[in-house]
Amino acid sequence: MTRIGSRTTGRPTLAEVARLSGVSPITASRALRGISTVAPELVEKVQVAAASLGYVANPAARALASKQSQSIVVLIPSLSNHLFIDTLEAIHDVMRPRGLEVLIGNYHYDIAEEENLIRNYLAYQPRGILLTGFDRSDAAKQLLASSGVPCVHMMELGGEAQAMSVGFSQQQAGRAAARHLLERGCKRPGFIAAQLDPRVMQRAEGFRQALAEAGLNAYGREVLAPQPSSIELGGELFGQMLGRHPEVDGIFFCNDDLAQGAILEAMRQGIKVPQQVAMVGFNDLPASAHMVPRLTSIRTPRAAIGRCAAQALLGLLDGKRGQPKCQDLGFELVVRESS
Amino acid sequence: MTRIGSRTTGRPTLAEVARLSGVSPITASRALRGISTVAPELVEKVQVAAASLGYVANPAARALASKQSQSIVVLIPSLSNHLFIDTLEAIHDVMRPRGLEVLIGNYHYDIAEEENLIRNYLAYQPRGILLTGFDRSDAAKQLLASSGVPCVHMMELGGEAQAMSVGFSQQQAGRAAARHLLERGCKRPGFIAAQLDPRVMQRAEGFRQALAEAGLNAYGREVLAPQPSSIELGGELFGQMLGRHPEVDGIFFCNDDLAQGAILEAMRQGIKVPQQVAMVGFNDLPASAHMVPRLTSIRTPRAAIGRCAAQALLGLLDGKRGQPKCQDLGFELVVRESS
DNA sequence: GCAGGGCAAGATAGCGCTATCTTGAAGCGA
DNA sequence: TCGCTTCAAGATAGCGCTATCTTGCCCTGC
């Protein structure tokens, strides 16, 4: 009879599996972990016993004994933004089949909150950490470095010399947008951005560079807002742009939702896109291809970044050598009706 | 000197905190957990020591010793759908300040996968589980029941007698949409749906009931597709509706993205909304208020459901009695230009 | 035939915490 | 003053696993 009221949980333990299959607990442990030194017929017996008891190993005990959890941590700056969802799902798709739990930390674009999350999540002894970009507090970097937990950086490239990164050049993407507008004959291009996180500012920098190279005033027509980007804000900022710079004939938006809001606002105001103002978005969100007019956008490999970053991390865990430090997955200008 | 190469992790332990503050480990443990039987000056000393060492308790050890993790599990059918993001964020906002980790399980609308996730997540000995709806395998229900882990069901109401639920009546929402179309003078209303999960079908049922009560053929004009809903699919299904039932003069969409796709498709085809076809969406997603025409929709309390469900679960954990079994948070018909 | 190597299986000893029991000093009334 | 309760603090004993060391068997080869 089971002892009721003891400190036990009622869940079957490895010891019970071992007893049922007539081996020692350590052999049962090895059998279930697929360690090859166990005889095939014992493995079979143990698996049958485990299945019949509905045994699932206690992750806490496992983590404590082995000094390693089966979890990996992903730190992202926002969940409400559709962007990171695709990346997260791809990460899940890679990690779960390997039995790794994905712990998600959302730091709401707040460096201090990120540092805090890192401190707390390191206590879980994760197998690895996936980070967004390179912009974090020195204390956070210090924590990560001294923990020895493998890290992969997503979205941006470069960063610290030793850092592993999977992403694309935000700056080049900004340049590509500018060049496209110029090629389409825009003489007075403008830039609308929100959130103003480091990646947005890199795109802005690329955009400005390309304008400067074309002999235009790089900072001529910009409307920047610190709040999170949204369709609603896109309409507003577009209105502000028209008020301040009525001559604008092409706009690059740092995110598609802003551009979508602007397209809808333009329709309300009877402004013709692209005849009066061309528009180029960023990220190629699902709605963009269906706007009227369909939105030209820079498609970013969000899912691929998640997948490759996850795989790179697994590579680090398996001790694979010779992995590239820096994976540039590029981006793609998808030209549609709005430009 | 610390022993290198031993089985230890290098992270500071409770024992070190205790040594540094001159108390026993158990007293340090109690001090850090805020257990009131420790003298204030000792608490202070322990906290100072912990801070100076950068001590963060090992969750695995804590979970193993106490038979309880500091995590709660949320099972949702999809992440890519914007719907559950709002709910998830609200749950996080309630749980994290209480020091609870949120483990997210996405079962991709697959009952078998959900059962599997439940089996695996129960091994974490979570403090509680938040579930989506009531539609799951008997084995899953059995697992949950015998685990004794408190559960709260989100999105739908009712279900099993003992179950705690926070949501709204999907059926009533479907009725409300139908009644609104009828009030607006629609004589030949139709219904477009995708995904066809249980909640969608409940809305369909409510919609049909209201039509029947008005003396109309309840199943007259329906276009149902099993694949996930999306803007693109909305345009397609709208096209199918027009092909099969050209007389349709008002459509209820089971999700806003379908309606958005239909509005955009209507614009392309030169079909006037609402003059030729009125449209009513569901969920009031962010873009809906900005469509041209602005989309009438049924606003669902997604964030509130997450928040209330999380609070209800905390209530169960704290052993609060007399909580309502069933919290109906209602919904709101937001009438805009499309109807 | 026997020493030695190889290797499957088991015994042992924790991992870093907390539940529970024990101790001892202080407080209090008779 | 004494015996009682009260309660802060500590000692002890695991939680359920796995790393590591040990055992003992079998197979070689000379």
XYZ file of C-alpha atoms (C1' of nucleotides) in Angstrom:
738
model
C 0.000 0.000 0.000
C 1.208 3.487 -0.706
C 1.959 5.611 2.281
C -0.447 8.500 2.368
C 0.633 11.743 3.900
C 4.295 11.058 3.412
C 6.537 13.466 1.571
C 6.057 11.588 -1.653
C 3.991 12.864 -4.519
C 2.009 9.867 -5.619
C 3.631 9.956 -9.012
C 5.481 6.780 -9.981
C 9.221 6.997 -9.442
C 12.169 5.469 -11.142
C 12.524 3.078 -8.235
C 9.086 1.652 -8.928
C 9.853 1.230 -12.590
C 13.067 -0.536 -11.612
C 11.294 -2.836 -9.183
C 8.624 -3.719 -11.716
C 11.176 -4.511 -14.378
C 13.532 -6.349 -12.030
C 16.573 -4.157 -12.483
C 18.316 -1.584 -10.353
C 17.183 2.040 -10.469
C 20.358 3.175 -12.147
C 19.897 0.651 -14.915
C 16.337 1.796 -15.383
C 17.599 5.355 -15.559
C 20.141 4.426 -18.191
C 17.636 2.417 -20.169
C 15.169 5.271 -20.307
C 17.840 7.772 -21.267
C 18.965 5.597 -24.138
C 22.429 4.990 -22.788
C 23.881 2.273 -24.913
C 25.533 0.117 -22.305
C 22.233 -1.459 -21.327
C 21.249 -4.771 -22.877
C 18.422 -4.437 -25.413
C 16.143 -6.864 -23.594
C 16.522 -4.913 -20.372
C 15.763 -1.668 -22.183
C 12.628 -3.273 -23.523
C 11.564 -4.501 -20.090
C 12.161 -1.113 -18.513
C 10.259 0.703 -21.217
C 7.307 -1.613 -20.832
C 7.313 -1.121 -17.092
C 7.571 2.658 -17.440
C 4.729 2.755 -19.916
C 2.506 0.579 -17.774
C 3.056 2.830 -14.768
C 2.702 6.006 -16.801
C 6.128 6.992 -15.565
C 7.504 10.366 -16.614
C 10.817 11.402 -15.094
C 10.707 14.206 -12.582
C 12.512 17.078 -14.291
C 13.410 18.720 -11.018
C 15.160 15.647 -9.707
C 16.842 15.114 -13.018
C 18.036 18.688 -13.170
C 19.304 18.567 -9.621
C 21.210 15.356 -10.056
C 22.663 16.144 -13.428
C 23.217 19.876 -12.927
C 21.413 20.491 -16.135
C 17.848 21.189 -16.892
C 16.221 20.196 -20.130
C 15.239 23.757 -20.830
C 16.448 26.526 -23.004
C 15.611 30.165 -22.462
C 14.459 32.578 -25.150
C 14.470 36.276 -24.369
C 12.377 38.480 -26.617
C 11.488 42.152 -26.291
C 7.800 41.769 -27.045
C 5.107 39.208 -27.531
C 2.327 41.443 -28.759
C 4.318 42.144 -31.851
C 3.569 39.456 -34.371
C 7.239 39.388 -35.334
C 8.577 37.301 -32.564
C 5.758 34.801 -32.631
C 7.014 33.286 -35.865
C 10.493 33.065 -34.434
C 9.251 31.515 -31.218
C 7.229 28.896 -33.008
C 10.200 27.903 -35.107
C 12.324 27.596 -31.987
C 9.695 25.408 -30.391
C 9.556 23.231 -33.469
C 13.270 22.548 -33.218
C 13.543 22.188 -29.466
C 10.519 20.142 -28.466
C 11.391 17.067 -30.547
C 14.687 17.054 -28.677
C 12.818 17.055 -25.389
C 13.852 20.572 -24.525
C 11.481 22.887 -22.771
C 11.400 26.461 -24.032
C 11.178 29.123 -21.344
C 10.051 32.429 -22.754
C 11.101 35.689 -21.199
C 9.487 38.872 -22.467
C 11.368 41.954 -21.364
C 9.078 44.520 -22.963
C 11.952 46.357 -24.618
C 13.341 47.134 -21.166
C 17.046 46.493 -20.637
C 16.727 46.404 -16.870
C 13.930 43.888 -17.072
C 16.020 41.762 -19.378
C 18.876 41.760 -16.876
C 16.488 40.636 -14.211
C 15.115 37.856 -16.363
C 18.620 36.661 -17.113
C 19.468 36.565 -13.433
C 16.371 34.547 -12.649
C 16.489 32.224 -15.594
C 20.136 31.347 -15.051
C 19.021 29.742 -11.810
C 17.188 27.188 -13.932
C 20.528 26.084 -15.320
C 19.260 26.177 -18.858
C 21.147 24.308 -21.537
C 21.334 27.453 -23.609
C 19.947 30.906 -24.172
C 18.621 32.603 -27.267
C 18.870 36.371 -27.114
C 17.449 39.144 -29.251
C 20.100 41.502 -30.549
C 23.156 42.736 -28.719
C 21.874 45.681 -26.788
C 21.940 44.802 -23.108
C 23.350 45.958 -19.804
C 26.947 45.243 -18.884
C 25.745 43.375 -15.834
C 23.622 41.160 -18.049
C 26.562 40.427 -20.336
C 28.673 39.663 -17.294
C 26.066 37.280 -15.912
C 25.819 35.450 -19.199
C 29.558 35.209 -19.652
C 30.315 33.951 -16.170
C 27.481 31.435 -16.278
C 29.108 29.643 -19.162
C 25.718 28.912 -20.702
C 25.925 28.900 -24.514
C 24.202 31.836 -26.161
C 23.016 32.565 -29.659
C 21.980 36.065 -30.685
C 19.066 36.523 -33.028
C 17.962 39.194 -35.491
C 21.129 41.242 -35.732
C 24.569 40.250 -36.909
C 27.988 40.882 -35.486
C 28.079 42.246 -31.991
C 30.882 41.061 -29.788
C 33.674 39.120 -31.437
C 32.991 35.798 -29.734
C 29.237 36.046 -30.086
C 27.271 33.677 -32.238
C 24.540 35.344 -34.242
C 21.799 34.467 -36.687
C 19.982 37.241 -38.491
C 20.441 39.742 -41.217
C 21.801 43.206 -41.635
C 19.182 45.646 -40.483
C 21.223 48.443 -41.959
C 21.402 46.845 -45.383
C 17.653 46.354 -45.251
C 17.178 50.067 -44.620
C 19.457 50.832 -47.550
C 17.532 48.475 -49.787
C 14.291 50.222 -48.957
C 15.777 53.627 -49.733
C 17.310 52.476 -52.985
C 14.034 50.969 -54.075
C 12.166 54.219 -53.455
C 14.844 56.144 -55.350
C 14.688 53.701 -58.245
C 10.962 54.163 -58.386
C 11.620 57.809 -58.971
C 10.994 59.220 -55.518
C 12.727 62.551 -55.134
C 11.580 63.395 -51.648
C 11.552 60.141 -49.657
C 10.629 60.031 -46.010
C 10.926 57.640 -43.083
C 8.359 56.759 -40.464
C 9.271 54.703 -37.440
C 7.976 53.719 -34.028
C 9.317 51.715 -31.090
C 12.815 52.970 -31.941
C 14.577 49.902 -30.651
C 18.176 49.311 -31.757
C 17.159 47.374 -34.851
C 14.806 50.103 -35.994
C 17.582 52.624 -35.569
C 19.931 50.476 -37.625
C 17.391 50.414 -40.429
C 17.074 54.175 -40.103
C 20.826 54.487 -40.386
C 20.922 52.415 -43.551
C 18.086 54.413 -45.023
C 19.860 57.681 -44.280
C 23.125 56.425 -45.722
C 21.493 55.513 -48.998
C 19.810 58.912 -49.211
C 23.077 60.676 -48.487
C 24.813 58.665 -51.179
C 22.155 59.833 -53.614
C 22.885 63.394 -52.637
C 19.703 63.886 -50.636
C 19.299 65.317 -47.179
C 19.430 62.172 -45.087
C 17.399 63.555 -42.200
C 14.986 65.510 -44.380
C 11.678 63.845 -43.712
C 11.467 61.683 -40.639
C 8.652 61.087 -38.219
C 9.805 59.045 -35.250
C 7.666 57.963 -32.317
C 8.888 55.983 -29.303
C 5.647 54.114 -28.598
C 5.018 50.597 -29.913
C 4.156 50.422 -33.565
C 0.567 49.681 -34.551
C -1.865 50.162 -37.399
C -3.467 53.035 -35.575
C -0.167 54.773 -34.971
C 0.735 54.278 -38.632
C -2.272 56.308 -39.687
C -1.409 59.048 -37.213
C 2.234 59.286 -38.127
C 1.337 59.329 -41.802
C -0.922 62.280 -41.064
C 1.916 64.021 -39.240
C 4.254 63.394 -42.141
C 1.790 64.948 -44.584
C 1.348 67.921 -42.286
C 5.060 68.577 -41.827
C 6.349 67.473 -45.204
C 3.510 67.692 -47.728
C 6.006 67.261 -50.541
C 6.885 63.684 -49.489
C 6.529 61.281 -52.420
C 7.647 58.007 -50.907
C 7.804 56.585 -47.389
C 9.694 53.748 -45.781
C 8.001 52.425 -42.659
C 10.071 50.583 -40.074
C 7.301 48.036 -39.660
C 4.436 46.817 -41.812
C 1.696 47.625 -39.347
C 2.604 51.306 -39.609
C 2.496 51.062 -43.388
C -0.828 49.257 -43.301
C -2.281 51.978 -41.119
C -0.929 54.572 -43.537
C -2.413 52.827 -46.581
C -5.805 52.748 -44.913
C -5.505 56.386 -43.850
C -4.463 57.356 -47.376
C -7.535 55.649 -48.718
C -9.701 57.631 -46.308
C -8.063 60.878 -47.323
C -8.256 60.031 -51.003
C -4.505 60.050 -51.403
C -3.368 57.790 -54.220
C -0.784 55.147 -53.415
C 1.681 54.894 -55.092
C 0.924 57.753 -57.516
C 1.091 60.501 -54.890
C 3.048 58.661 -52.230
C 4.833 55.352 -52.630
C 5.034 53.119 -49.575
C 7.475 50.450 -48.486
C 6.960 48.454 -45.339
C 9.131 46.108 -43.349
C 8.716 42.470 -42.237
C 6.071 41.482 -44.778
C 3.393 40.685 -42.228
C 0.524 38.472 -43.403
C -1.912 41.302 -44.152
C 0.492 43.277 -46.315
C 0.093 41.203 -49.452
C -3.670 41.799 -49.283
C -3.831 45.523 -48.694
C -5.325 47.742 -51.393
C -2.920 48.520 -52.914
C -0.812 45.515 -51.989
C 2.086 46.656 -49.858
C 5.680 46.493 -51.015
C 7.692 45.224 -48.087
C 11.003 43.820 -47.006
C 10.428 40.227 -46.048
C 12.464 39.171 -43.061
C 13.298 35.529 -42.363
C 11.760 35.452 -38.922
C 10.922 31.774 -38.796
C 14.228 30.837 -40.383
C 16.058 32.892 -37.798
C 14.342 30.999 -35.010
C 15.016 27.671 -36.634
C 18.649 28.354 -37.441
C 19.375 29.941 -34.099
C 17.871 26.936 -32.352
C 19.883 24.563 -34.496
C 23.050 26.550 -33.917
C 22.431 26.317 -30.205
C 21.913 22.573 -30.442
C 25.167 22.431 -32.350
C 26.925 24.191 -29.497
C 25.388 21.777 -27.008
C 26.572 18.807 -29.016
C 30.006 20.345 -29.040
C 30.040 20.702 -32.784
C 33.053 22.657 -33.904
C 33.476 24.783 -36.950
C 30.036 26.319 -36.921
C 29.940 29.761 -38.493
C 29.921 32.473 -35.848
C 27.608 34.571 -37.890
C 24.761 33.409 -40.109
C 23.385 36.044 -42.441
C 19.984 34.856 -43.629
C 19.403 37.959 -45.671
C 16.110 39.629 -46.493
C 14.012 40.026 -49.593
C 12.442 43.088 -51.095
C 8.955 42.047 -52.188
C 7.766 44.607 -54.696
C 4.012 45.003 -54.923
C 1.561 47.679 -55.883
C 2.317 50.324 -53.282
C 5.603 51.444 -54.838
C 38.956 27.370 -2.036
C 36.145 26.000 -4.113
C 36.625 22.497 -5.359
C 36.864 22.519 -9.102
C 35.654 19.543 -11.035
C 33.318 18.399 -8.311
C 29.669 17.814 -8.960
C 28.830 21.361 -7.916
C 27.743 24.065 -10.313
C 29.715 27.084 -9.267
C 26.549 28.941 -8.424
C 26.280 30.126 -4.824
C 24.181 27.836 -2.649
C 21.999 28.387 0.324
C 24.709 26.924 2.513
C 27.100 29.678 1.468
C 24.535 32.341 2.154
C 23.959 30.777 5.560
C 27.669 30.650 6.354
C 28.178 34.243 5.303
C 25.292 35.462 7.410
C 26.143 33.276 10.386
C 22.935 31.278 10.567
C 21.951 27.735 9.696
C 20.891 26.891 6.139
C 17.338 26.244 7.172
C 17.079 29.649 8.790
C 18.474 31.239 5.657
C 15.907 29.337 3.631
C 13.121 30.557 5.863
C 14.402 34.108 5.825
C 14.510 34.242 2.051
C 11.082 32.709 1.704
C 9.610 35.316 4.006
C 8.562 32.862 6.683
C 7.595 34.934 9.653
C 9.219 32.980 12.444
C 12.632 34.431 11.680
C 13.847 37.451 13.639
C 13.879 40.620 11.517
C 17.578 41.269 12.073
C 18.433 37.770 10.865
C 16.248 38.234 7.795
C 18.125 41.416 7.063
C 21.502 39.728 7.476
C 20.520 36.835 5.243
C 19.177 39.113 2.565
C 22.354 41.153 2.548
C 24.452 38.013 2.271
C 22.292 36.637 -0.529
C 22.488 39.880 -2.453
C 26.242 40.130 -2.062
C 26.682 36.602 -3.396
C 24.153 37.087 -6.162
C 22.302 34.110 -4.777
C 19.198 32.907 -6.581
C 17.587 29.731 -5.291
C 17.896 26.666 -7.478
C 14.342 25.989 -8.659
C 15.038 22.328 -9.286
C 16.231 21.725 -5.739
C 13.365 23.741 -4.388
C 10.833 21.836 -6.445
C 12.312 18.505 -5.464
C 12.357 19.261 -1.769
C 8.979 20.901 -1.599
C 7.177 18.724 -4.143
C 6.026 21.854 -5.855
C 7.469 23.853 -8.630
C 6.936 27.556 -8.973
C 5.417 27.117 -12.378
C 1.998 27.110 -13.854
C 1.147 25.585 -17.200
C -0.953 27.230 -19.898
C -2.214 25.105 -22.736
C -3.371 26.924 -25.840
C -4.338 25.589 -29.244
C -2.329 28.077 -31.267
C 0.256 30.782 -30.975
C 0.161 32.128 -34.487
C -3.336 33.302 -33.898
C -3.183 36.738 -32.357
C -6.025 35.778 -30.037
C -4.137 33.852 -27.478
C -1.251 36.256 -27.298
C -3.339 38.812 -25.445
C -4.501 36.148 -23.048
C -0.999 34.855 -22.516
C 0.386 38.278 -21.794
C -2.313 38.927 -19.234
C -1.540 35.617 -17.557
C 2.135 36.515 -17.437
C 1.311 39.869 -15.935
C -0.526 38.206 -13.077
C 1.821 35.298 -12.505
C 5.288 36.778 -12.753
C 4.904 39.256 -9.879
C 4.024 36.248 -7.755
C 7.239 34.571 -8.795
C 5.485 31.961 -10.875
C 6.969 30.753 -14.120
C 4.541 30.313 -16.999
C 5.105 27.222 -19.120
C 3.364 27.506 -22.451
C 2.128 24.458 -24.276
C 0.851 24.886 -27.813
C -1.080 21.860 -29.008
C -1.866 23.137 -32.490
C -5.567 22.331 -32.176
C -4.645 18.667 -31.811
C -6.317 16.765 -28.975
C -3.727 14.015 -28.976
C -0.922 16.517 -28.763
C -2.664 18.203 -25.874
C -2.880 14.914 -24.012
C 0.800 14.410 -24.554
C 1.632 17.873 -23.310
C -0.456 17.310 -20.203
C 1.353 14.075 -19.478
C 4.728 15.752 -19.831
C 3.911 18.947 -18.035
C 2.398 17.177 -15.056
C 5.878 15.825 -14.394
C 6.889 19.400 -13.618
C 4.472 19.332 -10.718
C 3.005 22.681 -11.683
C 1.028 24.632 -9.135
C -1.853 24.894 -11.544
C -2.972 24.565 -15.121
C -4.879 26.908 -17.376
C -6.718 25.134 -20.154
C -8.467 26.318 -23.271
C -12.046 25.121 -23.504
C -13.401 21.736 -22.482
C -12.777 19.632 -25.526
C -10.107 17.092 -24.677
C -9.482 13.370 -24.586
C -10.805 11.260 -21.745
C -7.273 10.199 -20.946
C -6.280 13.847 -20.617
C -9.189 14.538 -18.291
C -8.250 11.495 -16.268
C -4.632 12.604 -15.999
C -5.666 16.038 -14.834
C -8.168 14.740 -12.340
C -5.863 12.188 -10.755
C -2.986 14.633 -10.563
C -4.957 16.864 -8.256
C -3.452 19.959 -9.855
C -5.958 22.828 -9.829
C -7.308 23.733 -13.257
C -9.100 26.725 -14.681
C -10.741 26.576 -18.079
C -10.608 29.586 -20.342
C -12.709 30.927 -23.201
C -15.802 28.793 -22.820
C -18.236 28.504 -19.948
C -19.757 25.521 -18.254
C -18.306 22.187 -19.147
C -18.118 19.638 -16.371
C -19.944 20.418 -13.178
C -16.888 20.759 -10.963
C -14.869 22.716 -13.502
C -13.876 26.301 -12.972
C -14.224 28.442 -16.052
C -13.622 32.011 -17.165
C -14.910 33.114 -20.519
C -18.097 34.008 -22.277
C -20.854 32.260 -24.138
C -19.642 31.584 -27.640
C -23.151 30.629 -28.589
C -24.657 33.878 -27.355
C -22.016 35.730 -29.312
C -23.073 33.917 -32.464
C -26.681 34.824 -31.740
C -25.769 38.453 -31.210
C -24.049 38.603 -34.572
C -27.058 37.093 -36.299
C -29.514 39.391 -34.564
C -27.435 42.398 -35.471
C -27.431 41.450 -39.151
C -31.176 40.875 -39.039
C -31.745 44.224 -37.337
C -29.739 45.890 -40.051
C -32.227 44.536 -42.512
C -30.341 41.550 -43.863
C -32.757 39.058 -45.343
C -30.257 36.526 -46.598
C -27.469 36.317 -44.001
C -24.552 33.957 -44.377
C -21.788 32.520 -42.214
C -18.129 32.062 -43.042
C -15.831 30.127 -40.772
C -12.435 28.488 -40.700
C -10.491 26.375 -38.209
C -13.797 24.887 -37.018
C -12.634 24.315 -33.473
C -15.306 23.742 -30.820
C -15.687 27.441 -30.061
C -16.203 28.312 -33.700
C -18.863 25.631 -33.900
C -20.598 27.008 -30.821
C -20.752 30.413 -32.473
C -22.119 28.762 -35.589
C -24.769 27.077 -33.482
C -25.838 30.367 -31.913
C -25.930 32.019 -35.305
C -28.121 29.264 -36.698
C -30.474 29.365 -33.725
C -31.065 33.073 -34.178
C -31.746 32.621 -37.875
C -34.161 29.800 -37.170
C -35.978 31.919 -34.604
C -36.396 34.564 -37.280
C -37.931 31.988 -39.558
C -34.931 31.718 -41.851
C -33.169 28.619 -43.093
C -30.478 28.217 -40.466
C -28.041 26.369 -42.726
C -28.845 28.380 -45.819
C -25.580 30.089 -46.595
C -22.502 28.708 -44.930
C -18.944 28.396 -46.144
C -16.839 26.367 -43.751
C -13.165 25.547 -44.130
C -11.113 23.436 -41.733
C -7.773 25.166 -42.275
C -6.533 27.954 -39.956
C -8.195 31.281 -40.506
C -6.232 34.038 -42.195
C -6.720 37.190 -44.195
C -5.966 35.354 -47.370
C -8.439 32.604 -46.637
C -11.058 35.235 -45.822
C -10.816 36.636 -49.319
C -11.106 33.174 -50.831
C -14.043 32.068 -48.768
C -15.808 35.343 -49.488
C -15.344 34.613 -53.176
C -16.784 31.132 -52.687
C -19.746 32.565 -50.835
C -20.477 34.968 -53.665
C -20.184 32.162 -56.176
C -22.490 29.784 -54.345
C -24.888 32.263 -52.804
C -24.797 35.467 -54.837
C -27.916 36.653 -53.047
C -26.129 36.919 -49.691
C -26.596 40.367 -48.140
C -24.790 40.022 -44.836
C -22.045 37.788 -43.513
C -20.877 36.819 -40.054
C -17.248 35.739 -39.976
C -16.033 33.507 -37.171
C -12.844 35.527 -36.903
C -11.831 39.061 -37.815
C -8.977 38.096 -40.072
C -11.431 36.349 -42.372
C -13.615 39.452 -42.392
C -10.642 41.694 -43.076
C -9.675 39.552 -46.024
C -13.238 39.718 -47.282
C -13.393 43.511 -46.955
C -10.193 43.841 -48.966
C -11.438 41.377 -51.549
C -14.751 43.226 -51.777
C -12.859 46.442 -52.430
C -10.958 44.750 -55.237
C -14.150 43.428 -56.780
C -15.913 46.744 -56.369
C -18.503 45.275 -54.044
C -19.910 47.872 -51.675
C -19.775 47.100 -47.975
C -22.241 47.362 -46.293
C -24.611 48.416 -49.068
C -24.387 45.168 -51.012
C -23.080 42.924 -48.263
C -22.876 43.783 -44.588
C -20.050 42.233 -42.631
C -19.619 41.339 -38.970
C -16.397 39.966 -37.625
C -15.392 38.348 -34.383
C -12.723 39.182 -31.768
C -12.204 42.814 -32.732
C -8.575 42.427 -33.700
C -6.467 45.604 -33.822
C -6.759 46.175 -37.569
C -10.532 45.894 -37.689
C -11.270 49.398 -36.449
C -9.102 50.794 -39.242
C -10.382 48.862 -42.231
C -12.197 50.732 -44.979
C -15.009 50.468 -44.150
C -14.341 50.000 -40.441
C -15.350 46.512 -39.453
C -18.219 45.788 -37.112
C -17.055 43.092 -34.761
C -17.756 41.269 -31.564
C -15.125 42.286 -29.087
C -14.021 39.434 -26.880
C -12.385 39.978 -23.494
C -9.234 38.054 -24.287
C -6.895 39.867 -21.929
C -9.502 39.939 -19.187
C -10.011 36.209 -19.554
C -6.304 35.622 -19.071
C -6.157 37.951 -16.111
C -9.251 36.585 -14.381
C -8.367 32.976 -15.061
C -4.923 33.557 -13.597
C -6.386 35.257 -10.563
C -8.927 32.506 -10.114
C -6.122 29.986 -10.192
C -4.164 31.960 -7.604
C -7.321 31.978 -5.530
C -7.471 28.197 -5.692
C -3.814 27.976 -4.692
C -4.405 30.193 -1.708
C -7.292 27.963 -0.778
C -9.829 30.704 -1.141
C -13.336 29.377 -0.828
C -16.507 30.677 -2.344
C -15.058 31.641 -5.682
C -17.598 31.519 -8.474
C -17.210 28.325 -10.500
C -18.027 30.152 -13.650
C -17.087 33.721 -14.603
C -18.946 35.096 -17.593
C -17.013 38.106 -18.830
C -19.384 38.699 -21.709
C -18.641 40.192 -25.092
C -19.455 43.427 -26.814
C -20.868 44.086 -30.236
C -18.901 47.008 -31.650
C -20.929 48.470 -34.463
C -18.912 50.228 -37.144
C -19.266 51.033 -40.800
C -19.349 47.552 -42.272
C -22.882 46.756 -41.131
C 44.847 -22.801 -17.060
C 45.132 -18.347 -15.673
C 46.158 -13.281 -15.631
C 44.293 -9.420 -17.701
C 41.123 -6.495 -20.199
C 36.543 -5.131 -21.300
C 32.172 -4.148 -20.020
C 27.305 -4.698 -18.256
C 25.017 -4.016 -13.995
C 24.778 -2.429 -9.365
C 26.109 0.142 -4.942
C 27.030 4.447 -3.169
C 26.785 9.123 -2.581
C 25.269 13.170 -3.359
C 22.752 17.474 -6.166
C 20.560 21.981 -3.157
C 16.938 22.620 -1.191
C 12.715 22.153 2.523
C 9.424 19.303 5.741
C 9.605 17.788 10.101
C 11.286 16.913 14.434
C 14.211 18.550 18.254
C 16.336 21.725 21.245
C 16.804 25.255 24.451
C 15.914 29.756 26.085
C 12.484 32.913 27.433
C 8.019 34.011 29.492
C 4.520 33.300 32.859
C 1.300 32.067 36.560
C 0.833 29.902 40.958
C 10.942 28.953 42.696
C 9.152 25.567 39.639
C 6.881 23.488 35.931
C 4.492 24.728 32.118
C 3.905 26.667 27.493
C 5.716 29.162 23.506
C 8.494 29.771 19.894
C 12.881 30.976 17.396
C 16.613 28.416 15.630
C 18.911 24.258 14.390
C 19.623 19.147 13.326
C 18.111 15.559 10.596
C 16.428 13.305 6.815
C 14.974 12.993 2.676
C 12.803 14.638 -2.367
C 13.933 11.490 -7.128
C 17.126 11.396 -9.829
C 22.298 10.642 -11.952
C 27.700 10.810 -11.633
C 31.004 7.921 -10.188
C 33.064 4.082 -8.351
C 32.817 -1.007 -7.741
C 31.807 -5.561 -8.710
C 31.842 -9.663 -11.082
C 31.330 -12.062 -15.257
C 32.987 -13.383 -19.772
C 36.272 -13.546 -23.196
C 41.021 -13.404 -24.759
C 45.678 -15.052 -25.628
C 49.739 -17.252 -24.277
